[in-house]
mmCIF file of C-alpha atoms in Angstrom:
data_model
loop_
_atom_site.group_PDB
_atom_site.id
_atom_site.type_symbol
_atom_site.label_atom_id
_atom_site.label_comp_id
_atom_site.label_asym_id
_atom_site.label_seq_id
_atom_site.Cartn_x
_atom_site.Cartn_y
_atom_site.Cartn_z
ATOM 1 C CA MET A 1 93.344 122.267 141.865
ATOM 2 C CA THR A 2 94.325 126.027 142.968
ATOM 3 C CA GLU A 3 91.655 127.853 140.623
ATOM 4 C CA LEU A 4 89.009 125.221 142.517
ATOM 5 C CA TYR A 5 89.857 126.407 146.043
ATOM 6 C CA LEU A 6 90.306 129.839 145.345
ATOM 7 C CA GLY A 7 87.080 130.309 143.561
ATOM 8 C CA ILE A 8 85.461 128.422 147.130
ATOM 9 C CA ILE A 9 86.860 130.384 148.940
ATOM 10 C CA SER A 10 86.005 133.607 147.365
ATOM 11 C CA PHE A 11 82.404 132.361 147.080
ATOM 12 C CA LEU A 12 82.629 131.974 150.993
ATOM 13 C CA THR A 13 84.584 135.592 151.978
ATOM 14 C CA SER A 14 81.979 137.532 149.685
ATOM 15 C CA THR A 15 78.907 135.311 151.221
ATOM 16 C CA ILE A 16 79.967 136.740 154.674
ATOM 17 C CA ALA A 17 80.700 140.215 152.963
ATOM 18 C CA GLY A 18 77.291 140.180 151.837
ATOM 19 C CA ILE A 19 75.665 139.670 154.926
ATOM 20 C CA VAL A 20 77.817 141.370 157.301
ATOM 21 C CA GLY A 21 79.079 144.558 154.997
ATOM 22 C CA LEU A 22 82.964 143.489 155.276
ATOM 23 C CA GLY A 23 85.380 141.031 156.268
ATOM 24 C CA GLY A 24 85.417 138.982 153.546
ATOM 25 C CA GLY A 25 87.978 141.070 151.814
ATOM 26 C CA MET A 26 90.509 140.761 155.110
ATOM 27 C CA MET A 27 89.713 137.147 155.085
ATOM 28 C CA LEU A 28 90.357 137.029 151.457
ATOM 29 C CA ILE A 29 93.731 138.769 151.612
ATOM 30 C CA ALA A 30 94.789 136.867 154.474
ATOM 31 C CA ILE A 31 94.257 133.800 152.949
ATOM 32 C CA LEU A 32 96.127 134.546 149.672
ATOM 33 C CA PRO A 33 99.834 134.393 150.391
ATOM 34 C CA SER A 34 99.450 130.506 150.746
ATOM 35 C CA PHE A 35 98.027 130.103 146.789
ATOM 36 C CA LEU A 36 99.988 133.472 145.295
ATOM 37 C CA PRO A 37 103.347 135.447 145.125
ATOM 38 C CA VAL A 38 103.566 138.499 147.343
ATOM 39 C CA ASN A 39 103.725 140.486 143.920
ATOM 40 C CA ALA A 40 100.410 139.402 142.860
ATOM 41 C CA LEU A 41 98.127 139.304 146.072
ATOM 42 C CA ILE A 42 96.857 143.197 146.185
ATOM 43 C CA PRO A 43 96.388 143.212 142.437
ATOM 44 C CA VAL A 44 94.759 139.941 142.147
ATOM 45 C CA HIS A 45 92.751 140.592 145.692
ATOM 46 C CA GLY A 46 91.932 143.882 143.938
ATOM 47 C CA LEU A 47 89.844 142.598 140.981
ATOM 48 C CA THR A 48 88.079 140.487 142.878
ATOM 49 C CA GLN A 49 87.018 142.854 145.585
ATOM 50 C CA MET A 50 86.000 144.793 142.758
ATOM 51 C CA SER A 51 83.319 142.074 141.563
ATOM 52 C CA SER A 52 82.467 141.053 144.773
ATOM 53 C CA ASN A 53 81.543 144.745 146.156
ATOM 54 C CA LEU A 54 80.190 145.609 142.249
ATOM 55 C CA SER A 55 77.674 142.784 142.148
ATOM 56 C CA ARG A 56 76.847 143.801 145.940
ATOM 57 C CA ALA A 57 75.952 147.027 145.073
ATOM 58 C CA VAL A 58 74.105 146.067 141.999
ATOM 59 C CA PHE A 59 71.915 143.438 144.040
ATOM 60 C CA GLY A 60 71.287 145.800 146.371
ATOM 61 C CA TYR A 61 70.949 148.797 143.966
ATOM 62 C CA LYS A 62 67.727 150.220 145.932
ATOM 63 C CA ASP A 63 69.596 150.650 149.096
ATOM 64 C CA VAL A 64 72.579 152.783 147.706
ATOM 65 C CA GLN A 65 72.853 156.448 149.026
ATOM 66 C CA TYR A 66 74.152 157.768 146.224
ATOM 67 C CA GLU A 67 74.760 160.947 147.713
ATOM 68 C CA VAL A 68 77.705 160.447 149.411
ATOM 69 C CA ILE A 69 79.510 159.135 146.247
ATOM 70 C CA PRO A 70 80.563 162.335 144.917
ATOM 71 C CA LYS A 71 82.530 163.396 147.662
ATOM 72 C CA PHE A 72 84.096 159.937 148.302
ATOM 73 C CA LEU A 73 85.050 159.868 144.615
ATOM 74 C CA LEU A 74 86.686 163.082 144.531
ATOM 75 C CA GLY A 75 88.914 161.612 147.461
ATOM 76 C CA SER A 76 89.700 158.778 145.921
ATOM 77 C CA PHE A 77 90.874 160.206 143.152
ATOM 78 C CA LEU A 78 93.262 162.709 144.971
ATOM 79 C CA GLY A 79 94.322 159.846 147.614
ATOM 80 C CA ILE A 80 95.261 157.215 144.841
ATOM 81 C CA GLY A 81 96.944 159.780 143.284
ATOM 82 C CA LEU A 82 99.315 160.816 146.308
ATOM 83 C CA PHE A 83 100.030 157.359 147.247
ATOM 84 C CA ALA A 84 100.666 155.929 143.905
ATOM 85 C CA SER A 85 103.198 158.399 143.249
ATOM 86 C CA ILE A 86 105.044 158.297 146.525
ATOM 87 C CA LEU A 87 104.612 154.391 147.550
ATOM 88 C CA SER A 88 108.106 154.021 146.469
ATOM 89 C CA PHE A 89 109.942 156.807 148.752
ATOM 90 C CA ILE A 90 107.946 156.302 152.044
ATOM 91 C CA SER A 91 107.387 153.097 154.971
ATOM 92 C CA LEU A 92 104.292 152.477 155.060
ATOM 93 C CA GLU A 93 104.673 149.515 157.749
ATOM 94 C CA TYR A 94 102.801 150.934 160.837
ATOM 95 C CA VAL A 95 99.904 152.389 158.572
ATOM 96 C CA PRO A 96 97.601 149.649 159.637
ATOM 97 C CA LEU A 97 98.325 150.079 163.325
ATOM 98 C CA PHE A 98 96.657 153.519 162.794
ATOM 99 C CA ILE A 99 93.675 152.345 160.914
ATOM 100 C CA GLY A 100 93.187 149.888 163.363
ATOM 101 C CA VAL A 101 93.560 152.052 166.128
ATOM 102 C CA TYR A 102 91.195 154.864 164.297
ATOM 103 C CA ILE A 103 88.688 152.217 163.729
ATOM 104 C CA LEU A 104 88.841 151.205 167.397
ATOM 105 C CA LEU A 105 87.872 154.727 168.980
ATOM 106 C CA SER A 106 85.494 155.541 166.180
ATOM 107 C CA LEU A 107 83.386 152.711 167.387
ATOM 108 C CA TRP A 108 83.723 152.869 171.210
ATOM 109 C CA SER A 109 85.021 156.149 172.408
ATOM 110 C CA GLU A 110 82.404 158.960 172.737
ATOM 111 C CA LYS A 111 84.812 161.610 173.399
ATOM 112 C CA PHE A 112 86.499 160.857 170.099
ATOM 113 C CA ASN A 113 83.961 161.152 167.893
ATOM 114 C CA GLU A 114 82.986 164.295 169.364
ATOM 115 C CA LYS A 115 86.031 165.540 168.409
ATOM 116 C CA ILE A 116 86.381 163.884 165.217
ATOM 117 C CA LYS A 117 83.243 164.633 163.773
ATOM 118 C CA ARG A 118 84.090 168.272 163.033
ATOM 119 C CA TYR A 119 86.665 166.787 160.576
ATOM 120 C CA GLU A 120 85.240 163.672 159.498
ATOM 121 C CA SER A 121 83.908 163.308 156.093
ATOM 122 C CA TYR A 122 83.362 160.616 152.885
ATOM 123 C CA PHE A 123 85.863 163.079 151.082
ATOM 124 C CA LEU A 124 88.428 162.125 153.835
ATOM 125 C CA ALA A 125 86.923 158.467 153.724
ATOM 126 C CA GLY A 126 87.702 158.164 150.051
ATOM 127 C CA PHE A 127 91.219 159.512 150.032
ATOM 128 C CA PHE A 128 92.477 157.282 152.583
ATOM 129 C CA GLN A 129 90.394 154.097 151.786
ATOM 130 C CA THR A 130 91.330 154.127 148.493
ATOM 131 C CA GLY A 131 94.928 155.518 148.566
ATOM 132 C CA LEU A 132 95.715 153.186 151.572
ATOM 133 C CA SER A 133 93.782 150.335 149.863
ATOM 134 C CA ILE A 134 97.088 150.035 147.420
ATOM 135 C CA VAL A 135 99.075 149.604 150.293
ATOM 136 C CA VAL A 136 97.187 147.160 152.374
ATOM 137 C CA GLY A 137 94.716 146.102 150.264
ATOM 138 C CA ALA A 138 91.345 145.454 152.559
ATOM 139 C CA THR A 139 90.170 149.155 153.290
ATOM 140 C CA GLY A 140 86.803 148.594 153.724
ATOM 141 C CA PRO A 141 86.273 149.071 157.423
ATOM 142 C CA LEU A 142 87.199 152.761 157.124
ATOM 143 C CA THR A 143 84.109 154.102 155.527
ATOM 144 C CA MET A 144 81.969 151.270 157.491
ATOM 145 C CA THR A 145 82.247 153.174 160.562
ATOM 146 C CA LEU A 146 80.894 156.386 158.830
ATOM 147 C CA LEU A 147 77.955 154.996 157.205
ATOM 148 C CA LEU A 148 77.110 153.051 161.008
ATOM 149 C CA LYS A 149 76.893 156.332 162.147
ATOM 150 C CA ASP A 150 75.127 157.823 159.428
ATOM 151 C CA TYR A 151 72.616 155.360 158.616
ATOM 152 C CA LYS A 152 70.484 152.603 160.686
ATOM 153 C CA ASP A 153 69.175 150.413 158.766
ATOM 154 C CA LYS A 154 71.697 147.582 157.645
ATOM 155 C CA ASP A 155 70.625 147.244 153.723
ATOM 156 C CA LYS A 156 71.753 150.820 153.405
ATOM 157 C CA VAL A 157 74.867 150.607 155.162
ATOM 158 C CA VAL A 158 75.800 147.348 153.143
ATOM 159 C CA ALA A 159 74.868 148.205 150.024
ATOM 160 C CA THR A 160 76.526 152.034 150.181
ATOM 161 C CA SER A 161 79.521 150.173 151.696
ATOM 162 C CA ALA A 162 79.739 148.246 148.561
ATOM 163 C CA ALA A 163 79.530 151.006 146.080
ATOM 164 C CA LEU A 164 81.907 153.026 147.563
ATOM 165 C CA MET A 165 84.239 149.874 148.111
ATOM 166 C CA SER A 166 83.988 149.301 144.295
ATOM 167 C CA LEU A 167 85.267 152.505 143.380
ATOM 168 C CA SER A 168 88.162 152.243 145.192
ATOM 169 C CA HIS A 169 88.993 148.656 143.962
ATOM 170 C CA ILE A 170 88.712 150.027 140.394
ATOM 171 C CA LEU A 171 90.779 152.478 141.025
ATOM 172 C CA LYS A 172 93.184 150.336 142.534
ATOM 173 C CA VAL A 173 93.381 148.067 139.683
ATOM 174 C CA PHE A 174 93.288 150.781 136.685
ATOM 175 C CA VAL A 175 96.951 151.675 138.551
ATOM 176 C CA PHE A 176 98.186 148.625 138.732
ATOM 177 C CA MET A 177 97.741 147.928 135.554
ATOM 178 C CA TYR A 178 99.170 151.377 134.929
ATOM 179 C CA PHE A 179 102.465 149.958 136.700
ATOM 180 C CA GLY A 180 102.337 146.898 134.471
ATOM 181 C CA PHE A 181 100.860 144.335 136.447
ATOM 182 C CA VAL A 182 99.887 141.494 133.993
ATOM 183 C CA PHE A 183 96.662 140.390 134.974
ATOM 184 C CA PHE A 184 96.384 137.811 132.391
ATOM 185 C CA ASP A 185 99.274 135.762 133.747
ATOM 186 C CA TYR A 186 96.595 134.835 136.434
ATOM 187 C CA ILE A 187 93.428 134.792 133.800
ATOM 188 C CA GLY A 188 92.429 130.984 135.439
ATOM 189 C CA ILE A 189 92.323 132.196 139.110
ATOM 190 C CA ILE A 190 90.640 135.220 138.260
ATOM 191 C CA ILE A 191 87.843 133.718 136.593
ATOM 192 C CA ALA A 192 87.613 131.302 138.928
ATOM 193 C CA MET A 193 87.820 133.427 141.563
ATOM 194 C CA VAL A 194 85.419 136.433 140.091
ATOM 195 C CA ILE A 195 82.626 133.678 139.714
ATOM 196 C CA GLY A 196 82.909 132.682 143.092
ATOM 197 C CA ALA A 197 83.137 136.480 144.576
ATOM 198 C CA ILE A 198 79.708 137.350 142.413
ATOM 199 C CA ALA A 199 78.059 134.337 143.138
ATOM 200 C CA GLY A 200 78.508 134.624 146.767
ATOM 201 C CA SER A 201 77.193 137.999 146.875
ATOM 202 C CA TYR A 202 74.063 136.913 145.357
ATOM 203 C CA VAL A 203 73.756 134.066 148.313
ATOM 204 C CA GLY A 204 75.089 136.738 150.721
ATOM 205 C CA THR A 205 72.138 139.372 150.018
ATOM 206 C CA LYS A 206 69.497 136.625 150.560
ATOM 207 C CA LEU A 207 70.985 135.221 153.598
ATOM 208 C CA ARG A 208 71.136 139.311 154.765
ATOM 209 C CA ASN A 209 67.408 139.431 155.063
ATOM 210 C CA ILE A 210 67.319 137.054 157.681
ATOM 211 C CA ILE A 211 69.313 138.849 160.359
ATOM 212 C CA ASP A 212 67.709 140.422 162.491
ATOM 213 C CA GLY A 213 67.693 144.337 162.395
ATOM 214 C CA LYS A 214 68.509 145.196 165.868
ATOM 215 C CA ARG A 215 71.074 142.607 166.273
ATOM 216 C CA PHE A 216 72.873 144.044 163.272
ATOM 217 C CA THR A 217 74.853 146.880 164.519
ATOM 218 C CA LEU A 218 76.002 144.417 167.484
ATOM 219 C CA ILE A 219 77.546 141.865 164.808
ATOM 220 C CA LEU A 220 79.054 144.921 162.777
ATOM 221 C CA LYS A 221 80.922 146.486 165.153
ATOM 222 C CA VAL A 222 81.749 143.007 167.090
ATOM 223 C CA LEU A 223 83.402 142.543 163.957
ATOM 224 C CA LEU A 224 84.971 145.847 163.390
ATOM 225 C CA THR A 225 86.517 145.333 166.165
ATOM 226 C CA ALA A 226 87.838 141.880 166.069
ATOM 227 C CA LEU A 227 89.330 142.835 162.762
ATOM 228 C CA SER A 228 90.732 146.105 163.844
ATOM 229 C CA ILE A 229 92.703 144.073 166.692
ATOM 230 C CA LYS A 230 94.033 141.486 163.963
ATOM 231 C CA VAL A 231 95.658 144.290 162.182
ATOM 232 C CA ILE A 232 97.414 145.940 165.240
ATOM 233 C CA ILE A 233 98.730 142.796 166.188
ATOM 234 C CA GLY A 234 99.698 142.246 162.806
ATOM 235 C CA VAL A 235 101.985 145.069 162.717
ATOM 236 C CA PHE A 236 104.023 143.957 165.877
ATOM 237 C CA ILE A 237 104.404 139.929 164.614
#
């Protein structure tokens, strides 16, 4: 029954991400502790999200803005290499707090955006999104805020975000394999969740076309704000 439950949950969260572009990963990692041991949370979540994001990018391949990928990928390699090497030596307890505050300021403060714009880039987004993903699991909002500024078309934002997040999760899966995590121990759960994730991506991609484009930005900002507040509160609870 665990496989069935997680397959359905994976489908629903992936559908949400397919419609709005994010949120599914955070919802999923918040639910997984009820089903999996702590050591398996981020690895299994990463493999599932890799399937969810990669399939979403494939379904929307025409809308992916490929020019942002090289800088993001370079940053991702450096970021995951650094964070993987120092993971056991530093405390990252308050990292989610900084992520949440950054997202809120980026979304709602014009003065902050004016100051940060000279330093903001897909290289840094890849560095922090992929590097921090091995610690906090779901870091998609980091690049989503940047994409939201650069592209107004909802399909471009969602498809490109999915492509970038899939790169982060692919690298993360390889890191956990390198450190000896045995994915085969959870093969039944993984298969169910991957099937659910891909099916959810397909359904979400189809449903996304129903959403009015003018409302998309507001919906995305509200969701990002809610997720950021949740992350911040989680640091102190």
